[in-house]
């Protein structure tokens, strides 16, 4: 490990260490390891900042940067108490020039203006980064950074407000350009934040050295150099699978200036661990054969979006530290000496659980996170949103140990336990649901306020459904979210409705009945009910093993079981297409709108006179309903006096 030597006289004059570990060497000098902000970590970038302008790059004072304006404010106890009790009100809105049918809304004073979004003239960025990004934009044939979509989103992120943008079109749904622009913007914001943090520490190191030489009072030192948190990591990027992490880290390296990436350490290991690995348990990586009588075997093909998303390494348990030194990027750095952590919510949740079970010492590397980015939140929601909610809840807590950090250099608001009010959280995804909204409202309490995108109209996906197929939507009334599961089940079994849902399928002799269920908890309730009725059914649930899936599909096609339960999560992660469906009951609408046509079109091949599709919904299913049938139809369906609707 590389070390640097401090002058013993300077070391004796003050207790201010600038790294995580120090010890005496044989020659009587103190040696400091590279685990902290030492001279090897980064060369001080003595430069002015650049404002992004469509026509020119105007130099401005470093003191005016959004970075310093955000972190140097000290909240009073009254302000913190007000933030804890505050109910956020969105007071302004600005049309989104980059996203059709969307607008930006925010709390507090409006920080976005239409003209600003056009010329990107109000946000600052480091000169070395700015110049490199100009070169990157030209290299890949894009527009100059100041007038690109990269700049529009960079300006939003650089406001240091919490951001919720769940209306983006992801790369796996043919939105590669839009998704890449947003990814570039948050990586640029992350790099800008990290480089500024390192520059500030190096600048203050110089100040401390000068004060030590002149024997100035420690009180003066204390006032000048509060520039860090309890631990070094500043940026946390949460992603669902390794394939996406590979995409993000490779782009992060591309966006880093050449002088700072002369060497990328452990890149070969990273490519090996995050590159494509065949999943032996996935039947879709083999030829899935369904033998019916003497018919020929068939290979089941997958939709293009599935191949794009899961075509690489789809493992969801990973965590990697990234450190920026003077001339290199170090992958797999120790978490406490990293500038950035890229992880899945599952991996971090496992670390937290081990600490709670006293199997690991701590997860204090989350104590001083200043920027948290959650990308592809919709995919994380399909995994388990609770993991991410726990990570947000446990971030920015007081650490259990000092970890060698100089307390005299820690910012006052960190010491006061107010760090969560300074953490910027950016949540990005394809759609929003109640869990995402809840986390944004409850665990994103940045004092700067909030910005979110709102989609004003949805067109729906009914045009992708089989033509001339009658889809019957049945609305059940519910008073509160706490009662919705009970009332949905009661409606299904004909306790609160005159419509015959379960009695109709129970008396069916033909079979071929599929019940599609979005939630695993709903799946368990319906399964238990069918067991109590001695119904003939098979299961395709979240945890069904591949060999059991194959067996259940054969039973269903051959008519050995009349009913099949199929969960949305299994459909999303495996995309099994079921044949032999004659009667489809959508017990709960899918979260993902693109899965609705996929499920309904499984009726293809059935006799038109016999096939049917019935969907249950309530007014509390508004977000899902709107995405599927369109905003205008959804509004009519939840407000009409009639409870039954037929859509074609």
Coordinates of C-alpha atoms in Angstrom, one line a residue:
X1 CA 0.0 0.0 0.0
X2 CA 1.4 3.4 -0.9
X3 CA 2.1 5.8 2.0
X4 CA 3.1 9.4 2.4
X5 CA 5.1 10.9 5.2
X6 CA 4.1 13.9 7.3
X7 CA 6.5 16.3 8.9
X8 CA 6.8 15.3 12.6
X9 CA 6.7 18.9 13.8
X10 CA 3.5 19.6 11.9
X11 CA 2.0 16.4 13.2
X12 CA 2.8 17.2 16.8
X13 CA 1.3 20.6 16.6
X14 CA -2.3 19.4 16.0
X15 CA -4.4 16.3 16.3
X16 CA -5.9 16.8 12.8
X17 CA -5.3 13.5 10.9
X18 CA -6.4 13.4 7.3
X19 CA -6.7 9.7 6.8
X20 CA -8.3 6.6 8.4
X21 CA -5.0 5.1 9.7
X22 CA -1.8 6.6 11.1
X23 CA 1.2 5.0 12.9
X24 CA 4.8 5.7 13.8
X25 CA 7.5 4.5 11.4
X26 CA 11.1 3.5 12.4
X27 CA 12.5 6.9 11.4
X28 CA 10.3 8.8 13.8
X29 CA 7.9 10.2 11.3
X30 CA 4.1 9.6 11.0
X31 CA 3.0 7.6 8.0
X32 CA -0.6 7.8 6.7
X33 CA -2.2 5.1 4.6
X34 CA -4.0 5.8 1.5
X35 CA -7.4 5.0 3.0
X36 CA -8.3 8.6 3.4
X37 CA -7.9 11.9 1.5
X38 CA -4.1 11.8 1.1
X39 CA -1.9 13.3 -1.6
X40 CA -2.1 10.1 -3.7
X41 CA -5.9 10.2 -3.7
X42 CA -6.2 13.3 -5.9
X43 CA -4.3 16.2 -7.1
X44 CA -5.9 19.5 -6.1
X45 CA -7.6 20.9 -9.2
X46 CA -6.8 24.7 -9.0
X47 CA -9.5 25.8 -11.5
X48 CA -12.6 27.8 -11.7
X49 CA -15.9 26.4 -12.5
X50 CA -17.9 26.6 -15.7
X51 CA -21.4 27.6 -16.1
X52 CA -23.2 25.6 -18.8
X53 CA -24.3 28.1 -21.5
X54 CA -25.6 27.3 -25.0
X55 CA -23.2 29.9 -26.5
X56 CA -20.3 30.1 -24.1
X57 CA -18.7 28.7 -21.0
X58 CA -18.5 31.5 -18.5
X59 CA -16.1 31.2 -15.6
X60 CA -17.6 31.8 -12.1
X61 CA -16.4 31.7 -8.6
X62 CA -16.2 28.3 -6.9
X63 CA -18.1 29.8 -3.9
X64 CA -21.2 30.0 -6.1
X65 CA -21.4 26.3 -6.9
X66 CA -24.5 24.4 -6.0
X67 CA -22.3 21.9 -4.3
X68 CA -21.1 24.4 -1.7
X69 CA -24.4 26.2 -1.4
X70 CA -26.0 22.9 -0.5
X71 CA -23.5 21.5 2.0
X72 CA -22.4 24.7 3.8
X73 CA -25.8 25.6 5.1
X74 CA -26.4 24.7 8.7
X75 CA -30.0 23.9 9.7
X76 CA -31.3 25.2 13.0
X77 CA -33.1 22.8 15.4
X78 CA -36.4 24.5 14.5
X79 CA -35.8 24.0 10.8
X80 CA -35.0 20.3 11.3
X81 CA -38.1 19.8 13.5
X82 CA -40.2 21.5 10.8
X83 CA -38.8 19.2 8.1
X84 CA -39.7 16.1 10.1
X85 CA -43.3 17.3 10.4
X86 CA -43.6 18.8 7.0
X87 CA -46.1 17.8 4.4
X88 CA -44.7 18.7 1.0
X89 CA -46.8 20.8 -1.3
X90 CA -46.0 21.1 -4.9
X91 CA -46.4 24.8 -5.7
X92 CA -45.1 25.2 -9.2
X93 CA -45.0 23.3 -12.5
X94 CA -43.0 23.6 -15.7
X95 CA -43.7 21.8 -19.0
X96 CA -41.1 19.1 -19.8
X97 CA -39.6 19.9 -23.2
X98 CA -37.9 16.5 -23.4
X99 CA -40.8 14.3 -22.4
X100 CA -44.2 14.3 -24.1
X101 CA -47.3 14.5 -22.0
X102 CA -45.2 15.2 -18.9
X103 CA -44.5 18.2 -16.7
X104 CA -42.1 18.9 -13.8
X105 CA -43.6 20.0 -10.4
X106 CA -41.7 21.0 -7.4
X107 CA -41.8 22.4 -3.8
X108 CA -40.6 25.7 -2.6
X109 CA -39.4 28.3 -5.2
X110 CA -39.3 27.3 -8.8
X111 CA -35.8 26.3 -9.8
X112 CA -36.6 25.5 -13.4
X113 CA -37.7 27.7 -16.2
X114 CA -38.5 26.9 -19.7
X115 CA -35.7 29.0 -21.1
X116 CA -33.2 27.5 -18.6
X117 CA -34.1 24.1 -19.9
X118 CA -33.4 25.2 -23.4
X119 CA -30.0 26.9 -22.9
X120 CA -28.8 25.2 -19.7
X121 CA -27.3 28.4 -18.5
X122 CA -27.8 28.2 -14.8
X123 CA -25.8 25.3 -13.5
X124 CA -22.0 24.9 -12.8
X125 CA -19.6 22.1 -13.6
X126 CA -15.9 21.6 -13.1
X127 CA -13.8 22.7 -16.1
X128 CA -12.0 19.4 -16.6
X129 CA -15.2 17.5 -16.5
X130 CA -16.9 20.0 -18.8
X131 CA -14.2 19.8 -21.4
X132 CA -14.2 16.0 -21.4
X133 CA -17.9 15.8 -21.7
X134 CA -17.8 18.1 -24.7
X135 CA -15.4 15.6 -26.3
X136 CA -17.5 12.6 -25.4
X137 CA -20.6 14.2 -26.9
X138 CA -18.8 14.9 -30.2
X139 CA -17.1 11.5 -30.2
X140 CA -20.5 9.7 -30.1
X141 CA -22.1 12.0 -32.6
X142 CA -24.4 13.8 -30.2
X143 CA -25.1 17.5 -29.8
X144 CA -22.8 19.7 -27.7
X145 CA -23.3 19.1 -24.0
X146 CA -24.8 22.6 -23.2
X147 CA -27.8 22.1 -25.5
X148 CA -28.2 18.4 -25.1
X149 CA -30.7 16.4 -23.1
X150 CA -27.8 15.4 -20.9
X151 CA -27.6 19.1 -19.8
X152 CA -31.3 19.4 -19.1
X153 CA -31.3 16.5 -16.6
X154 CA -27.9 17.5 -15.2
X155 CA -29.4 20.9 -14.3
X156 CA -32.3 19.2 -12.5
X157 CA -30.0 16.9 -10.6
X158 CA -27.5 19.7 -9.8
X159 CA -30.2 21.6 -8.0
X160 CA -29.6 19.1 -5.2
X161 CA -33.3 18.6 -4.6
X162 CA -34.8 15.1 -4.3
X163 CA -36.0 14.0 -7.7
X164 CA -38.6 11.4 -8.7
X165 CA -38.7 10.7 -12.4
X166 CA -40.7 7.5 -13.1
X167 CA -41.8 8.3 -16.7
X168 CA -38.6 7.5 -18.6
X169 CA -38.6 4.9 -21.4
X170 CA -35.9 2.3 -20.4
X171 CA -33.3 1.0 -22.8
X172 CA -35.0 -2.5 -22.9
X173 CA -38.3 -1.0 -24.2
X174 CA -36.6 0.7 -27.2
X175 CA -35.8 3.8 -25.2
X176 CA -32.0 3.5 -25.4
X177 CA -31.3 7.1 -26.3
X178 CA -33.6 8.6 -23.6
X179 CA -32.3 6.1 -20.9
X180 CA -28.7 6.8 -21.8
X181 CA -29.1 10.5 -21.7
X182 CA -30.5 10.3 -18.1
X183 CA -27.9 7.9 -17.1
X184 CA -25.2 10.2 -18.4
X185 CA -26.7 13.1 -16.5
X186 CA -26.7 11.4 -13.1
X187 CA -23.2 10.0 -13.7
X188 CA -22.0 13.5 -14.6
X189 CA -23.6 14.9 -11.4
X190 CA -22.0 12.1 -9.4
X191 CA -18.6 12.8 -10.8
X192 CA -18.9 16.5 -10.3
X193 CA -19.9 15.9 -6.7
X194 CA -17.1 13.5 -6.0
X195 CA -14.4 15.6 -7.7
X196 CA -15.6 18.7 -5.8
X197 CA -15.5 16.9 -2.5
X198 CA -11.9 15.7 -3.1
X199 CA -10.8 19.2 -4.2
X200 CA -12.4 20.8 -1.2
X201 CA -10.5 18.4 1.2
X202 CA -7.2 19.0 -0.6
X203 CA -7.7 22.7 -0.5
X204 CA -8.4 22.6 3.2
X205 CA -5.4 20.3 3.8
X206 CA -3.3 23.1 2.4
X207 CA -5.0 25.6 4.7
X208 CA -4.4 23.4 7.7
X209 CA -0.7 23.0 6.9
X210 CA -0.2 26.7 6.7
X211 CA -2.1 27.3 9.9
X212 CA 0.1 24.7 11.6
X213 CA 3.3 26.3 10.4
X214 CA 2.2 29.7 11.7
X215 CA 1.0 28.1 15.0
X216 CA -2.5 29.7 14.6
X217 CA -5.1 28.7 17.1
X218 CA -7.1 25.5 16.8
X219 CA -10.3 27.5 17.0
X220 CA -9.4 29.2 13.7
X221 CA -8.6 25.8 12.2
X222 CA -11.9 24.4 13.4
X223 CA -13.9 27.2 11.7
X224 CA -12.1 26.8 8.4
X225 CA -11.9 23.1 7.6
X226 CA -15.2 21.3 8.3
X227 CA -15.3 19.5 4.9
X228 CA -16.3 15.8 5.4
X229 CA -18.6 13.3 6.9
X230 CA -17.9 10.3 9.2
X231 CA -16.8 8.1 6.4
X232 CA -15.5 8.7 2.8
X233 CA -18.3 7.3 0.5
X234 CA -20.4 10.1 -0.8
X235 CA -22.4 8.6 -3.7
X236 CA -24.5 5.5 -3.6
X237 CA -26.0 4.1 -6.8
X238 CA -28.6 1.3 -6.4
X239 CA -29.3 -0.9 -9.4
X240 CA -31.4 -4.1 -9.8
X241 CA -29.0 -6.5 -11.7
X242 CA -25.3 -6.9 -12.6
X243 CA -26.0 -6.4 -16.3
X244 CA -27.2 -2.9 -15.6
X245 CA -24.4 -2.2 -13.2
X246 CA -21.9 -3.2 -15.9
X247 CA -23.5 -0.7 -18.3
X248 CA -23.4 2.1 -15.6
X249 CA -19.8 1.5 -14.5
X250 CA -18.5 1.3 -18.0
X251 CA -20.2 4.6 -18.9
X252 CA -18.9 6.1 -15.6
X253 CA -15.3 5.3 -16.7
X254 CA -16.0 6.8 -20.2
X255 CA -17.2 10.0 -18.6
X256 CA -14.2 10.3 -16.3
X257 CA -11.4 12.7 -17.7
X258 CA -8.5 10.9 -19.3
X259 CA -6.0 12.3 -16.7
X260 CA -8.0 10.6 -13.9
X261 CA -8.2 7.2 -15.5
X262 CA -4.7 6.5 -16.7
X263 CA -5.2 3.1 -15.1
X264 CA -8.4 1.3 -14.2
X265 CA -7.6 -1.2 -11.6
X266 CA -9.3 -4.7 -11.6
X267 CA -11.2 -4.0 -14.8
X268 CA -10.7 -7.6 -15.9
X269 CA -12.1 -9.0 -12.7
X270 CA -15.1 -6.6 -13.0
X271 CA -15.9 -7.7 -16.6
X272 CA -15.6 -11.3 -15.6
X273 CA -17.9 -11.0 -12.6
X274 CA -20.5 -8.7 -14.2
X275 CA -20.4 -10.0 -17.7
X276 CA -22.8 -12.6 -19.1
X277 CA -23.2 -15.8 -17.2
X278 CA -25.7 -18.5 -18.2
X279 CA -28.3 -19.2 -15.5
X280 CA -28.4 -23.0 -15.2
X281 CA -31.8 -22.8 -13.5
X282 CA -33.4 -20.8 -16.3
X283 CA -35.3 -23.1 -18.7
X284 CA -35.2 -20.3 -21.3
X285 CA -31.5 -20.7 -21.8
X286 CA -32.3 -24.2 -23.1
X287 CA -34.9 -25.6 -25.4
X288 CA -38.1 -25.8 -23.4
X289 CA -39.9 -28.7 -24.8
X290 CA -43.6 -29.4 -24.3
X291 CA -44.5 -32.9 -25.6
X292 CA -48.2 -33.3 -26.3
X293 CA -48.9 -36.7 -27.8
X294 CA -46.7 -37.2 -30.8
X295 CA -46.4 -33.5 -31.6
X296 CA -43.0 -32.0 -32.3
X297 CA -41.0 -30.2 -29.7
X298 CA -41.1 -26.4 -29.7
X299 CA -38.6 -23.8 -28.6
X300 CA -40.2 -21.0 -26.7
X301 CA -39.0 -17.5 -27.8
X302 CA -38.9 -14.5 -25.6
X303 CA -40.0 -10.9 -26.2
X304 CA -37.3 -8.5 -27.3
X305 CA -37.5 -6.4 -24.1
X306 CA -36.9 -9.5 -22.0
X307 CA -33.8 -10.4 -24.0
X308 CA -32.5 -6.8 -23.7
X309 CA -33.0 -6.7 -19.9
X310 CA -32.1 -10.2 -18.9
X311 CA -29.8 -11.2 -21.8
X312 CA -26.7 -10.4 -19.7
X313 CA -25.8 -11.3 -16.1
X314 CA -29.1 -11.0 -14.2
X315 CA -27.7 -11.8 -10.7
X316 CA -29.2 -9.4 -8.2
X317 CA -26.7 -9.7 -5.4
X318 CA -23.7 -7.4 -5.9
X319 CA -21.8 -4.6 -4.2
X320 CA -18.7 -2.8 -5.4
X321 CA -16.7 0.2 -4.1
X322 CA -15.1 2.7 -6.5
X323 CA -12.3 5.0 -5.6
X324 CA -10.8 7.9 -7.6
X325 CA -7.1 8.4 -7.1
X326 CA -4.9 11.0 -8.7
X327 CA -4.5 9.1 -12.0
X328 CA -6.6 6.0 -11.7
X329 CA -9.9 4.5 -10.9
X330 CA -9.8 1.7 -8.4
X331 CA -12.6 -0.9 -8.6
X332 CA -13.3 -3.2 -5.7
X333 CA -11.9 -0.7 -3.2
X334 CA -12.6 -1.1 0.4
X335 CA -16.0 0.4 1.2
X336 CA -14.7 2.8 3.8
X337 CA -12.0 4.2 1.3
X338 CA -14.4 4.4 -1.7
X339 CA -15.9 7.5 -3.1
X340 CA -18.8 5.7 -4.7
X341 CA -20.6 2.4 -3.9
X342 CA -22.6 0.6 -6.7
X343 CA -24.8 -2.1 -5.2
X344 CA -28.1 -3.9 -5.4
X345 CA -30.7 -3.3 -2.7
X346 CA -30.6 -7.0 -1.9
X347 CA -26.8 -7.0 -1.2
X348 CA -27.1 -4.0 1.1
X349 CA -30.1 -5.4 2.9
X350 CA -28.1 -8.6 3.5
X351 CA -25.3 -6.5 5.0
X352 CA -27.7 -4.7 7.2
X353 CA -29.4 -7.9 8.4
X354 CA -26.0 -9.4 9.3
X355 CA -25.2 -6.4 11.4
X356 CA -28.5 -6.7 13.1
X357 CA -27.8 -10.4 13.7
X358 CA -24.3 -9.4 15.0
X359 CA -22.6 -11.4 12.2
X360 CA -20.9 -8.2 10.9
X361 CA -19.6 -5.2 12.8
X362 CA -21.3 -2.3 11.0
X363 CA -22.5 -0.7 7.8
X364 CA -21.2 2.8 8.7
X365 CA -20.1 3.4 5.1
X366 CA -23.7 4.5 4.6
X367 CA -23.5 7.1 7.3
X368 CA -22.2 10.0 5.2
X369 CA -23.9 9.3 1.8
X370 CA -24.7 12.7 0.2
X371 CA -26.2 11.5 -3.1
X372 CA -28.3 8.4 -3.5
X373 CA -29.4 7.4 -7.0
X374 CA -32.0 4.6 -7.6
X375 CA -32.1 3.7 -11.3
X376 CA -34.7 1.3 -12.8
X377 CA -36.8 1.6 -9.7
X378 CA -39.6 -0.3 -11.5
X379 CA -37.4 -3.4 -11.9
X380 CA -36.4 -3.2 -8.2
X381 CA -40.1 -3.0 -7.3
X382 CA -40.6 -6.3 -9.2
X383 CA -37.8 -7.8 -7.0
X384 CA -38.6 -6.6 -3.5
X385 CA -39.1 -2.9 -2.8
X386 CA -38.8 -3.5 0.9
X387 CA -35.0 -4.0 0.5
X388 CA -34.6 -0.6 -0.9
X389 CA -36.9 1.0 1.7
X390 CA -34.7 -0.4 4.4
X391 CA -31.6 0.9 2.8
X392 CA -33.0 4.4 2.6
X393 CA -34.2 4.2 6.2
X394 CA -30.8 3.0 7.5
X395 CA -28.7 5.5 5.5
X396 CA -27.2 8.5 7.2
X397 CA -27.4 7.2 10.7
X398 CA -24.9 8.0 13.3
X399 CA -21.9 5.6 13.0
X400 CA -21.1 3.0 15.6
X401 CA -17.3 3.8 15.4
X402 CA -15.0 6.7 14.6
X403 CA -13.3 4.8 11.7
X404 CA -10.2 7.0 12.1
X405 CA -11.9 10.2 10.9
X406 CA -10.7 13.5 12.3
X407 CA -13.7 14.7 14.3
X408 CA -12.5 18.3 13.9
X409 CA -13.0 18.1 10.2
X410 CA -16.6 16.6 10.2
X411 CA -19.4 19.0 9.2
X412 CA -21.5 20.3 12.1
X413 CA -24.8 19.0 10.6
X414 CA -23.2 15.5 10.4
X415 CA -22.3 15.7 14.1
X416 CA -25.8 16.9 14.9
X417 CA -27.4 13.9 13.3
X418 CA -29.0 15.9 10.5
X419 CA -27.3 14.1 7.5
X420 CA -30.5 12.7 6.1
X421 CA -31.8 16.2 5.5
X422 CA -28.8 16.9 3.3
X423 CA -28.9 13.7 1.3
X424 CA -30.1 14.1 -2.2
X425 CA -32.2 11.1 -3.4
X426 CA -32.8 10.6 -7.2
X427 CA -35.3 7.9 -8.1
X428 CA -35.7 6.9 -11.7
X429 CA -37.9 4.4 -13.3
X430 CA -40.5 3.5 -16.0
X431 CA -43.6 3.9 -13.9
X432 CA -44.6 4.9 -10.4
X433 CA -46.5 2.8 -7.8
X434 CA -47.6 3.4 -4.2
X435 CA -44.4 1.9 -2.8
X436 CA -42.2 4.2 -4.8
X437 CA -44.4 7.2 -3.9
X438 CA -44.3 6.2 -0.2
X439 CA -40.5 6.0 -0.1
X440 CA -40.2 9.3 -1.9
X441 CA -42.6 11.0 0.5
X442 CA -41.3 9.4 3.7
X443 CA -37.6 8.8 3.3
X444 CA -36.5 11.6 1.0
X445 CA -36.4 14.6 3.4
X446 CA -33.8 16.8 1.7
X447 CA -34.1 20.4 3.1
X448 CA -33.7 21.7 -0.5
X449 CA -37.2 20.3 -1.4
X450 CA -38.5 18.0 -4.1
X451 CA -39.0 17.8 -7.9
X452 CA -40.9 15.1 -9.7
X453 CA -42.2 14.4 -13.2
X454 CA -45.9 13.9 -13.7
X455 CA -47.4 12.2 -16.8
X456 CA -50.6 14.1 -17.6
X457 CA -52.1 11.5 -20.0
X458 CA -51.6 7.8 -20.8
X459 CA -52.7 6.3 -24.1
X460 CA -53.1 2.7 -22.7
X461 CA -52.1 -0.5 -24.4
X462 CA -55.4 -1.9 -25.5
X463 CA -54.5 -1.5 -29.1
X464 CA -51.9 -4.3 -28.7
X465 CA -54.6 -6.8 -27.6
X466 CA -56.1 -9.3 -29.9
X467 CA -58.7 -7.6 -32.1
X468 CA -62.4 -8.3 -31.4
X469 CA -61.6 -9.7 -27.9
X470 CA -64.2 -8.6 -25.4
X471 CA -62.5 -7.6 -22.1
X472 CA -65.0 -7.3 -19.2
X473 CA -63.9 -5.0 -16.4
X474 CA -65.7 -5.4 -13.1
X475 CA -65.3 -2.6 -10.5
X476 CA -65.7 -3.3 -6.8
X477 CA -66.1 -0.5 -4.3
X478 CA -63.7 -0.1 -1.4
X479 CA -63.4 2.5 1.3
X480 CA -59.8 2.3 2.3
X481 CA -56.5 0.7 1.3
X482 CA -56.6 -1.5 4.4
X483 CA -59.7 -3.2 3.2
X484 CA -58.9 -3.7 -0.5
X485 CA -57.5 -7.3 -0.2
X486 CA -60.5 -8.6 1.7
X487 CA -63.0 -7.0 -0.5
X488 CA -61.2 -8.1 -3.7
X489 CA -61.3 -11.7 -2.5
X490 CA -64.9 -11.4 -1.4
X491 CA -65.9 -10.1 -4.8
X492 CA -64.0 -12.9 -6.5
X493 CA -65.9 -15.6 -4.5
X494 CA -69.2 -13.9 -5.0
X495 CA -69.8 -12.6 -1.4
X496 CA -70.3 -8.9 -2.2
X497 CA -71.3 -9.0 -5.8
X498 CA -74.0 -10.3 -8.0
X499 CA -71.5 -11.0 -10.7
X500 CA -70.5 -14.7 -10.8
X501 CA -66.7 -14.9 -10.9
X502 CA -65.6 -18.0 -9.1
X503 CA -68.9 -19.9 -9.3
X504 CA -68.7 -19.6 -13.1
X505 CA -65.2 -21.2 -13.3
X506 CA -65.9 -23.7 -10.6
X507 CA -68.7 -25.3 -12.6
X508 CA -66.7 -25.2 -15.8
X509 CA -66.0 -28.7 -17.3
X510 CA -63.7 -27.6 -20.1
X511 CA -60.9 -26.1 -18.0
X512 CA -58.3 -23.8 -19.5
X513 CA -58.9 -21.2 -16.8
X514 CA -56.0 -18.9 -15.9
X515 CA -56.2 -16.6 -12.9
X516 CA -53.5 -13.9 -13.3
X517 CA -52.5 -12.3 -10.0
X518 CA -50.1 -9.3 -9.4
X519 CA -49.2 -9.7 -5.8
X520 CA -47.7 -12.8 -4.1
X521 CA -49.8 -12.1 -1.0
X522 CA -53.0 -12.2 -3.2
X523 CA -51.7 -15.3 -4.8
X524 CA -51.4 -17.1 -1.4
X525 CA -55.0 -16.1 -0.4
X526 CA -56.5 -17.3 -3.7
X527 CA -54.4 -20.5 -3.5
X528 CA -55.7 -21.2 0.0
X529 CA -59.3 -20.5 -1.0
X530 CA -59.0 -22.9 -4.0
X531 CA -57.6 -25.6 -1.7
X532 CA -60.6 -25.1 0.6
X533 CA -62.9 -25.7 -2.3
X534 CA -61.1 -28.8 -3.5
X535 CA -60.6 -27.1 -6.9
X536 CA -58.5 -28.7 -9.6
X537 CA -55.6 -26.2 -10.0
X538 CA -51.8 -25.9 -10.6
X539 CA -49.4 -23.1 -9.6
X540 CA -47.0 -20.8 -11.4
X541 CA -45.9 -18.6 -8.4
X542 CA -43.0 -16.5 -7.6
X543 CA -41.0 -19.3 -6.0
X544 CA -42.1 -22.2 -8.3
X545 CA -39.1 -24.2 -9.3
X546 CA -38.4 -24.6 -13.1
X547 CA -39.1 -28.3 -13.1
X548 CA -42.4 -27.7 -11.3
X549 CA -43.3 -25.0 -13.9
X550 CA -42.7 -27.5 -16.7
X551 CA -44.9 -30.1 -15.0
X552 CA -47.7 -27.6 -14.3
X553 CA -47.8 -26.4 -17.9
X554 CA -48.1 -29.9 -19.2
X555 CA -50.9 -30.7 -16.7
X556 CA -52.7 -27.5 -17.8
X557 CA -52.4 -28.1 -21.5
X558 CA -53.5 -31.7 -21.2
X559 CA -56.5 -30.8 -19.1
X560 CA -55.4 -32.6 -15.9
X561 CA -55.9 -29.4 -14.0
X562 CA -58.6 -27.0 -14.9
X563 CA -57.2 -23.8 -13.2
X564 CA -53.8 -22.2 -13.3
X565 CA -52.6 -19.4 -11.0
X566 CA -49.9 -17.3 -12.6
X567 CA -48.2 -14.4 -10.8
X568 CA -46.9 -11.2 -12.5
X569 CA -43.5 -11.5 -11.0
X570 CA -42.9 -14.9 -12.5
X571 CA -44.2 -13.7 -15.9
X572 CA -41.8 -10.7 -15.7
X573 CA -38.7 -12.7 -14.8
X574 CA -39.4 -15.8 -16.9
X575 CA -41.9 -14.9 -19.6
X576 CA -43.5 -18.3 -19.8
X577 CA -46.2 -18.3 -22.5
X578 CA -49.1 -20.6 -21.5
X579 CA -51.0 -22.4 -24.2
X580 CA -54.5 -23.8 -23.8
X581 CA -56.0 -20.7 -22.1
X582 CA -59.8 -20.3 -22.8
X583 CA -60.9 -18.2 -19.9
X584 CA -58.7 -15.5 -18.4
X585 CA -59.5 -13.9 -15.0
X586 CA -57.2 -10.9 -14.1
X587 CA -57.6 -11.0 -10.4
X588 CA -55.5 -7.8 -10.0
X589 CA -54.2 -5.7 -12.8
X590 CA -50.4 -5.9 -13.6
X591 CA -48.1 -3.1 -12.5
X592 CA -46.3 -3.2 -15.8
X593 CA -48.5 -2.2 -18.6
X594 CA -46.5 -4.1 -21.3
X595 CA -47.4 -7.4 -19.5
X596 CA -51.1 -6.8 -20.0
X597 CA -51.3 -7.5 -23.8
X598 CA -48.8 -10.4 -23.2
X599 CA -51.2 -12.1 -20.7
X600 CA -54.4 -11.4 -22.6
X601 CA -53.0 -12.6 -25.9
X602 CA -52.4 -16.0 -24.4
X603 CA -56.1 -16.5 -25.4
X604 CA -54.9 -16.6 -29.0
X605 CA -55.9 -19.9 -30.5
X606 CA -58.9 -20.4 -28.3
X607 CA -62.4 -20.7 -29.9
X608 CA -63.8 -17.2 -30.1
X609 CA -67.2 -18.3 -28.9
X610 CA -65.7 -19.8 -25.7
X611 CA -62.8 -17.5 -24.8
X612 CA -63.4 -14.7 -22.2
X613 CA -61.4 -12.1 -20.3
X614 CA -62.5 -10.7 -17.0
X615 CA -60.6 -8.1 -15.0
X616 CA -61.3 -6.9 -11.4
X617 CA -60.4 -3.4 -10.3
X618 CA -61.2 -0.6 -7.8
X619 CA -60.7 3.1 -7.7
X620 CA -57.5 2.4 -5.7
X621 CA -56.1 0.7 -8.7
X622 CA -56.0 4.0 -10.6
X623 CA -52.3 4.1 -11.5
X624 CA -52.4 0.6 -13.0
X625 CA -55.8 1.1 -14.7
X626 CA -54.7 4.4 -16.3
X627 CA -51.6 2.9 -17.8
X628 CA -53.5 0.0 -19.3
X629 CA -56.8 1.5 -20.6
X630 CA -55.7 5.1 -20.9
X631 CA -56.4 8.2 -18.8
X632 CA -59.8 9.1 -20.3
X633 CA -61.2 5.6 -20.1
X634 CA -59.9 5.1 -16.6
X635 CA -61.5 8.3 -15.4
X636 CA -64.8 7.2 -16.8
X637 CA -64.6 3.7 -15.3
X638 CA -63.8 4.9 -11.7
X639 CA -66.5 7.6 -11.7
X640 CA -69.4 5.9 -13.5
X641 CA -72.4 4.6 -11.6
X642 CA -72.1 1.4 -13.6
X643 CA -69.7 -1.2 -12.2
X644 CA -69.2 -3.3 -15.4
X645 CA -67.5 -2.2 -18.5
X646 CA -66.9 -4.0 -21.8
X647 CA -63.8 -3.0 -23.8
X648 CA -62.9 -4.2 -27.3

